[in-house]
PDB file of C-alpha atoms in Angstrom:
ATOM      1  CA  UNK G   1      11.758 -42.859  -2.053  1.00  0.00           C
ATOM      2  CA  UNK G   2       9.811 -46.059  -2.980  1.00  0.00           C
ATOM      3  CA  UNK G   3      11.722 -48.303  -5.432  1.00  0.00           C
ATOM      4  CA  UNK G   4      10.399 -50.243  -8.336  1.00  0.00           C
ATOM      5  CA  UNK G   5      12.083 -52.321 -11.028  1.00  0.00           C
ATOM      6  CA  UNK G   6      12.787 -49.580 -13.702  1.00  0.00           C
ATOM      7  CA  UNK G   7      11.676 -46.586 -11.618  1.00  0.00           C
ATOM      8  CA  UNK G   8      11.479 -45.022  -8.320  1.00  0.00           C
ATOM      9  CA  UNK G   9       8.934 -42.846  -6.794  1.00  0.00           C
ATOM     10  CA  UNK G  10       9.744 -39.915  -4.976  1.00  0.00           C
ATOM     11  CA  UNK G  11       7.954 -36.992  -3.057  1.00  0.00           C
ATOM     12  CA  UNK G  12       6.473 -34.195  -5.149  1.00  0.00           C
ATOM     13  CA  UNK G  13       8.975 -31.353  -5.769  1.00  0.00           C
ATOM     14  CA  UNK G  14       7.618 -27.932  -6.401  1.00  0.00           C
ATOM     15  CA  UNK G  15      10.665 -27.356  -8.641  1.00  0.00           C
ATOM     16  CA  UNK G  16       9.046 -29.746 -11.108  1.00  0.00           C
ATOM     17  CA  UNK G  17       5.602 -28.017 -11.052  1.00  0.00           C
ATOM     18  CA  UNK G  18       6.337 -26.246 -14.409  1.00  0.00           C
ATOM     19  CA  UNK G  19       7.334 -29.433 -15.999  1.00  0.00           C
ATOM     20  CA  UNK G  20       4.274 -31.312 -15.093  1.00  0.00           C
ATOM     21  CA  UNK G  21       2.057 -28.492 -15.826  1.00  0.00           C
ATOM     22  CA  UNK G  22       3.488 -28.234 -19.408  1.00  0.00           C
ATOM     23  CA  UNK G  23       2.863 -32.041 -19.802  1.00  0.00           C
ATOM     24  CA  UNK G  24      -0.680 -31.846 -18.549  1.00  0.00           C
ATOM     25  CA  UNK G  25      -1.407 -28.785 -20.913  1.00  0.00           C
ATOM     26  CA  UNK G  26       0.031 -30.870 -23.800  1.00  0.00           C
ATOM     27  CA  UNK G  27      -2.713 -32.205 -25.851  1.00  0.00           C
ATOM     28  CA  UNK G  28      -0.949 -35.372 -26.870  1.00  0.00           C
ATOM     29  CA  UNK G  29      -0.337 -36.202 -23.091  1.00  0.00           C
ATOM     30  CA  UNK G  30      -3.718 -35.181 -21.823  1.00  0.00           C
ATOM     31  CA  UNK G  31      -5.732 -36.910 -24.575  1.00  0.00           C
ATOM     32  CA  UNK G  32      -6.912 -39.747 -22.354  1.00  0.00           C
ATOM     33  CA  UNK G  33      -6.703 -37.840 -18.864  1.00  0.00           C
ATOM     34  CA  UNK G  34      -9.377 -36.105 -16.850  1.00  0.00           C
ATOM     35  CA  UNK G  35      -7.197 -32.959 -16.539  1.00  0.00           C
ATOM     36  CA  UNK G  36      -5.590 -30.713 -19.056  1.00  0.00           C
ATOM     37  CA  UNK G  37      -8.289 -30.069 -21.664  1.00  0.00           C
ATOM     38  CA  UNK G  38      -8.885 -26.850 -20.086  1.00  0.00           C
ATOM     39  CA  UNK G  39      -5.508 -25.246 -19.548  1.00  0.00           C
ATOM     40  CA  UNK G  40      -4.057 -25.731 -16.000  1.00  0.00           C
ATOM     41  CA  UNK G  41      -2.749 -22.233 -14.735  1.00  0.00           C
ATOM     42  CA  UNK G  42       0.372 -21.823 -12.531  1.00  0.00           C
ATOM     43  CA  UNK G  43      -2.117 -20.940  -9.666  1.00  0.00           C
ATOM     44  CA  UNK G  44      -4.023 -24.201 -10.098  1.00  0.00           C
ATOM     45  CA  UNK G  45      -0.969 -26.014  -9.984  1.00  0.00           C
ATOM     46  CA  UNK G  46       0.126 -24.446  -6.907  1.00  0.00           C
ATOM     47  CA  UNK G  47      -3.264 -25.217  -5.332  1.00  0.00           C
ATOM     48  CA  UNK G  48      -2.716 -28.807  -6.342  1.00  0.00           C
ATOM     49  CA  UNK G  49       0.788 -29.006  -4.493  1.00  0.00           C
ATOM     50  CA  UNK G  50      -0.725 -27.160  -1.379  1.00  0.00           C
ATOM     51  CA  UNK G  51      -3.590 -29.649  -1.022  1.00  0.00           C
ATOM     52  CA  UNK G  52      -1.375 -32.761  -0.982  1.00  0.00           C
ATOM     53  CA  UNK G  53      -0.951 -35.268   1.835  1.00  0.00           C
ATOM     54  CA  UNK G  54      -2.657 -37.716   4.136  1.00  0.00           C
ATOM     55  CA  UNK G  55      -5.373 -35.361   5.428  1.00  0.00           C
ATOM     56  CA  UNK G  56      -6.634 -34.780   2.008  1.00  0.00           C
ATOM     57  CA  UNK G  57      -6.881 -38.496   1.304  1.00  0.00           C
ATOM     58  CA  UNK G  58      -4.168 -38.302  -1.433  1.00  0.00           C
ATOM     59  CA  UNK G  59      -0.722 -39.546  -1.882  1.00  0.00           C
ATOM     60  CA  UNK G  60       1.141 -38.416  -5.021  1.00  0.00           C
ATOM     61  CA  UNK G  61       4.668 -39.175  -6.168  1.00  0.00           C
ATOM     62  CA  UNK G  62       6.924 -38.215  -8.997  1.00  0.00           C
ATOM     63  CA  UNK G  63       8.264 -41.045 -11.221  1.00  0.00           C
ATOM     64  CA  UNK G  64      11.916 -41.162 -12.052  1.00  0.00           C
ATOM     65  CA  UNK G  65      13.785 -43.537 -14.205  1.00  0.00           C
ATOM     66  CA  UNK G  66      15.987 -45.587 -12.022  1.00  0.00           C
ATOM     67  CA  UNK G  67      18.931 -45.710 -14.532  1.00  0.00           C
ATOM     68  CA  UNK G  68      19.401 -41.915 -14.673  1.00  0.00           C
ATOM     69  CA  UNK G  69      17.073 -40.083 -12.293  1.00  0.00           C
ATOM     70  CA  UNK G  70      14.785 -38.376 -15.015  1.00  0.00           C
ATOM     71  CA  UNK G  71      11.688 -36.994 -14.002  1.00  0.00           C
ATOM     72  CA  UNK G  72       9.111 -38.485 -16.320  1.00  0.00           C
ATOM     73  CA  UNK G  73       5.581 -38.264 -14.573  1.00  0.00           C
ATOM     74  CA  UNK G  74       3.341 -38.552 -11.563  1.00  0.00           C
ATOM     75  CA  UNK G  75       1.385 -41.536  -9.948  1.00  0.00           C
ATOM     76  CA  UNK G  76      -0.611 -41.412  -7.074  1.00  0.00           C
ATOM     77  CA  UNK G  77      -3.538 -42.547  -4.967  1.00  0.00           C
ATOM     78  CA  UNK G  78      -6.733 -40.224  -4.438  1.00  0.00           C
ATOM     79  CA  UNK G  79      -9.809 -40.732  -2.429  1.00  0.00           C
ATOM     80  CA  UNK G  80      -7.929 -42.881   0.005  1.00  0.00           C
ATOM     81  CA  UNK G  81     -10.288 -44.208   2.760  1.00  0.00           C
ATOM     82  CA  UNK G  82      -8.361 -45.716   5.557  1.00  0.00           C
ATOM     83  CA  UNK G  83     -11.343 -46.856   7.535  1.00  0.00           C
ATOM     84  CA  UNK G  84     -13.015 -48.843   4.617  1.00  0.00           C
ATOM     85  CA  UNK G  85      -9.452 -49.434   3.066  1.00  0.00           C
ATOM     86  CA  UNK G  86      -9.738 -48.296  -0.506  1.00  0.00           C
ATOM     87  CA  UNK G  87      -8.495 -45.782  -3.081  1.00  0.00           C
ATOM     88  CA  UNK G  88      -8.192 -45.039  -6.726  1.00  0.00           C
ATOM     89  CA  UNK G  89      -4.752 -44.981  -8.584  1.00  0.00           C
ATOM     90  CA  UNK G  90      -3.920 -42.548 -11.384  1.00  0.00           C
ATOM     91  CA  UNK G  91      -1.028 -41.985 -13.514  1.00  0.00           C
ATOM     92  CA  UNK G  92       0.529 -39.876 -16.098  1.00  0.00           C
ATOM     93  CA  UNK G  93       3.732 -40.400 -18.022  1.00  0.00           C
ATOM     94  CA  UNK G  94       4.423 -36.862 -19.429  1.00  0.00           C
ATOM     95  CA  UNK G  95       7.762 -37.354 -21.000  1.00  0.00           C
ATOM     96  CA  UNK G  96       6.685 -38.602 -24.238  1.00  0.00           C
ATOM     97  CA  UNK G  97      10.146 -40.116 -25.111  1.00  0.00           C
ATOM     98  CA  UNK G  98       9.651 -42.320 -22.215  1.00  0.00           C
ATOM     99  CA  UNK G  99       6.425 -43.825 -23.527  1.00  0.00           C
ATOM    100  CA  UNK G 100       6.342 -47.517 -24.376  1.00  0.00           C
ATOM    101  CA  UNK G 101       9.328 -48.550 -22.101  1.00  0.00           C
ATOM    102  CA  UNK G 102       7.465 -50.184 -19.251  1.00  0.00           C
ATOM    103  CA  UNK G 103       7.668 -47.363 -16.649  1.00  0.00           C
ATOM    104  CA  UNK G 104       4.018 -46.833 -16.401  1.00  0.00           C
ATOM    105  CA  UNK G 105       3.348 -50.420 -15.687  1.00  0.00           C
ATOM    106  CA  UNK G 106       6.280 -50.479 -13.068  1.00  0.00           C
ATOM    107  CA  UNK G 107       5.070 -47.290 -11.483  1.00  0.00           C
ATOM    108  CA  UNK G 108       1.493 -48.534 -11.065  1.00  0.00           C
ATOM    109  CA  UNK G 109       2.896 -51.969  -9.479  1.00  0.00           C
ATOM    110  CA  UNK G 110       5.093 -49.929  -7.309  1.00  0.00           C
ATOM    111  CA  UNK G 111       2.268 -47.557  -5.996  1.00  0.00           C
ATOM    112  CA  UNK G 112       0.123 -50.716  -5.396  1.00  0.00           C
ATOM    113  CA  UNK G 113       2.829 -52.040  -3.254  1.00  0.00           C
ATOM    114  CA  UNK G 114       2.731 -48.747  -1.210  1.00  0.00           C
ATOM    115  CA  UNK G 115      -1.087 -49.021  -1.302  1.00  0.00           C
ATOM    116  CA  UNK G 116      -1.366 -52.559  -0.077  1.00  0.00           C
ATOM    117  CA  UNK G 117       1.641 -53.191   2.145  1.00  0.00           C
ATOM    118  CA  UNK G 118       2.315 -49.492   3.696  1.00  0.00           C
ATOM    119  CA  UNK G 119      -1.250 -47.996   3.822  1.00  0.00           C
ATOM    120  CA  UNK G 120      -2.929 -51.510   4.315  1.00  0.00           C
ATOM    121  CA  UNK G 121      -5.550 -50.886   1.668  1.00  0.00           C
ATOM    122  CA  UNK G 122      -7.905 -53.658   0.713  1.00  0.00           C
ATOM    123  CA  UNK G 123      -8.917 -52.511  -2.641  1.00  0.00           C
ATOM    124  CA  UNK G 124      -7.414 -50.119  -5.348  1.00  0.00           C
ATOM    125  CA  UNK G 125      -9.404 -49.058  -8.473  1.00  0.00           C
ATOM    126  CA  UNK G 126      -8.128 -47.599 -11.740  1.00  0.00           C
ATOM    127  CA  UNK G 127     -10.022 -45.919 -14.450  1.00  0.00           C
ATOM    128  CA  UNK G 128      -9.406 -45.908 -18.207  1.00  0.00           C
ATOM    129  CA  UNK G 129     -10.908 -43.995 -21.166  1.00  0.00           C
ATOM    130  CA  UNK G 130     -12.827 -46.546 -23.167  1.00  0.00           C
ATOM    131  CA  UNK G 131     -10.886 -45.420 -26.233  1.00  0.00           C
ATOM    132  CA  UNK G 132      -7.423 -45.877 -24.593  1.00  0.00           C
ATOM    133  CA  UNK G 133      -6.593 -49.359 -25.835  1.00  0.00           C
ATOM    134  CA  UNK G 134      -2.983 -49.362 -24.402  1.00  0.00           C
ATOM    135  CA  UNK G 135      -4.282 -48.521 -20.859  1.00  0.00           C
ATOM    136  CA  UNK G 136      -7.131 -51.063 -21.009  1.00  0.00           C
ATOM    137  CA  UNK G 137      -4.555 -53.738 -21.949  1.00  0.00           C
ATOM    138  CA  UNK G 138      -2.005 -52.597 -19.432  1.00  0.00           C
ATOM    139  CA  UNK G 139      -4.238 -52.658 -16.577  1.00  0.00           C
ATOM    140  CA  UNK G 140      -5.611 -56.223 -17.408  1.00  0.00           C
ATOM    141  CA  UNK G 141      -2.038 -57.409 -17.866  1.00  0.00           C
ATOM    142  CA  UNK G 142      -1.145 -56.024 -14.529  1.00  0.00           C
ATOM    143  CA  UNK G 143      -3.864 -58.047 -13.006  1.00  0.00           C
ATOM    144  CA  UNK G 144      -6.759 -55.563 -12.551  1.00  0.00           C
ATOM    145  CA  UNK G 145     -10.235 -56.763 -13.009  1.00  0.00           C
ATOM    146  CA  UNK G 146     -12.811 -54.891 -14.954  1.00  0.00           C
ATOM    147  CA  UNK G 147     -15.778 -54.194 -12.617  1.00  0.00           C
ATOM    148  CA  UNK G 148     -17.806 -51.951 -14.627  1.00  0.00           C
ATOM    149  CA  UNK G 149     -18.274 -48.740 -16.776  1.00  0.00           C
ATOM    150  CA  UNK G 150     -19.119 -45.280 -15.978  1.00  0.00           C
ATOM    151  CA  UNK G 151     -21.232 -44.574 -18.926  1.00  0.00           C
ATOM    152  CA  UNK G 152     -20.774 -41.351 -20.672  1.00  0.00           C
ATOM    153  CA  UNK G 153     -19.226 -39.477 -17.802  1.00  0.00           C
ATOM    154  CA  UNK G 154     -16.382 -37.597 -19.918  1.00  0.00           C
ATOM    155  CA  UNK G 155     -17.340 -34.973 -22.591  1.00  0.00           C
ATOM    156  CA  UNK G 156     -14.420 -34.469 -25.130  1.00  0.00           C
ATOM    157  CA  UNK G 157     -14.282 -33.574 -28.625  1.00  0.00           C
ATOM    158  CA  UNK G 158     -17.924 -32.824 -28.741  1.00  0.00           C
ATOM    159  CA  UNK G 159     -19.225 -36.110 -27.485  1.00  0.00           C
ATOM    160  CA  UNK G 160     -19.614 -38.163 -24.300  1.00  0.00           C
ATOM    161  CA  UNK G 161     -17.361 -41.103 -23.450  1.00  0.00           C
ATOM    162  CA  UNK G 162     -17.209 -43.644 -20.820  1.00  0.00           C
ATOM    163  CA  UNK G 163     -14.740 -44.849 -18.439  1.00  0.00           C
ATOM    164  CA  UNK G 164     -13.769 -48.515 -17.925  1.00  0.00           C
ATOM    165  CA  UNK G 165     -13.449 -49.193 -14.217  1.00  0.00           C
ATOM    166  CA  UNK G 166     -11.003 -51.913 -12.696  1.00  0.00           C
ATOM    167  CA  UNK G 167      -9.770 -52.783  -9.337  1.00  0.00           C
ATOM    168  CA  UNK G 168      -7.471 -55.043  -7.578  1.00  0.00           C
ATOM    169  CA  UNK G 169      -7.904 -56.668  -4.156  1.00  0.00           C
ATOM    170  CA  UNK G 170      -4.976 -57.005  -1.784  1.00  0.00           C
ATOM    171  CA  UNK G 171      -4.873 -60.839  -1.937  1.00  0.00           C
ATOM    172  CA  UNK G 172      -4.869 -60.598  -5.813  1.00  0.00           C
ATOM    173  CA  UNK G 173      -1.939 -58.360  -5.615  1.00  0.00           C
ATOM    174  CA  UNK G 174      -0.074 -60.494  -3.182  1.00  0.00           C
ATOM    175  CA  UNK G 175      -0.863 -63.519  -5.318  1.00  0.00           C
ATOM    176  CA  UNK G 176      -0.004 -61.994  -8.489  1.00  0.00           C
ATOM    177  CA  UNK G 177       3.316 -60.310  -7.194  1.00  0.00           C
ATOM    178  CA  UNK G 178       4.436 -63.040  -4.976  1.00  0.00           C
ATOM    179  CA  UNK G 179       3.969 -61.049  -1.584  1.00  0.00           C
ATOM    180  CA  UNK G 180       3.392 -63.161   1.348  1.00  0.00           C
ATOM    181  CA  UNK G 181       0.605 -62.308   3.728  1.00  0.00           C
ATOM    182  CA  UNK G 182       1.672 -60.999   7.081  1.00  0.00           C
TER     183      UNK G 182
END
């Protein structure tokens, strides 16, 4: 378990596979995500759980509310390269009643702590749908720096859309979150 301020991160639990699958298949939840636009089957969700772990270059966690233990979403790192020390963070808060409570930001910062302080990464990127204003504002507020745009890389609702790319370096994380260098 990795503890944040409002949340804690826990290992993926297969008992919650159907919950996350339902969330990802909900159009309101997956609106700005890369997954879920084509329904995720039970078999695909099982493959996801089977493919997890350091050997795959991904570290995924469940997000639970610290106050009551409720499971509300997932956060994790993918494409982790321990040699070049970088990775990409992704998040979904599937429990819509938990939106707007600061859980997503806390989960991202907690996952960044794991990335920089446990894995020793130097750089972590995060991407957002160009039309997802709340995510764009959150990532900037958390201290991510916009580094570019992946132009028209997503096809949704009959048109191509772009991703805004942000990243954060370890020294930026340490300065923003008052973590001393070793």
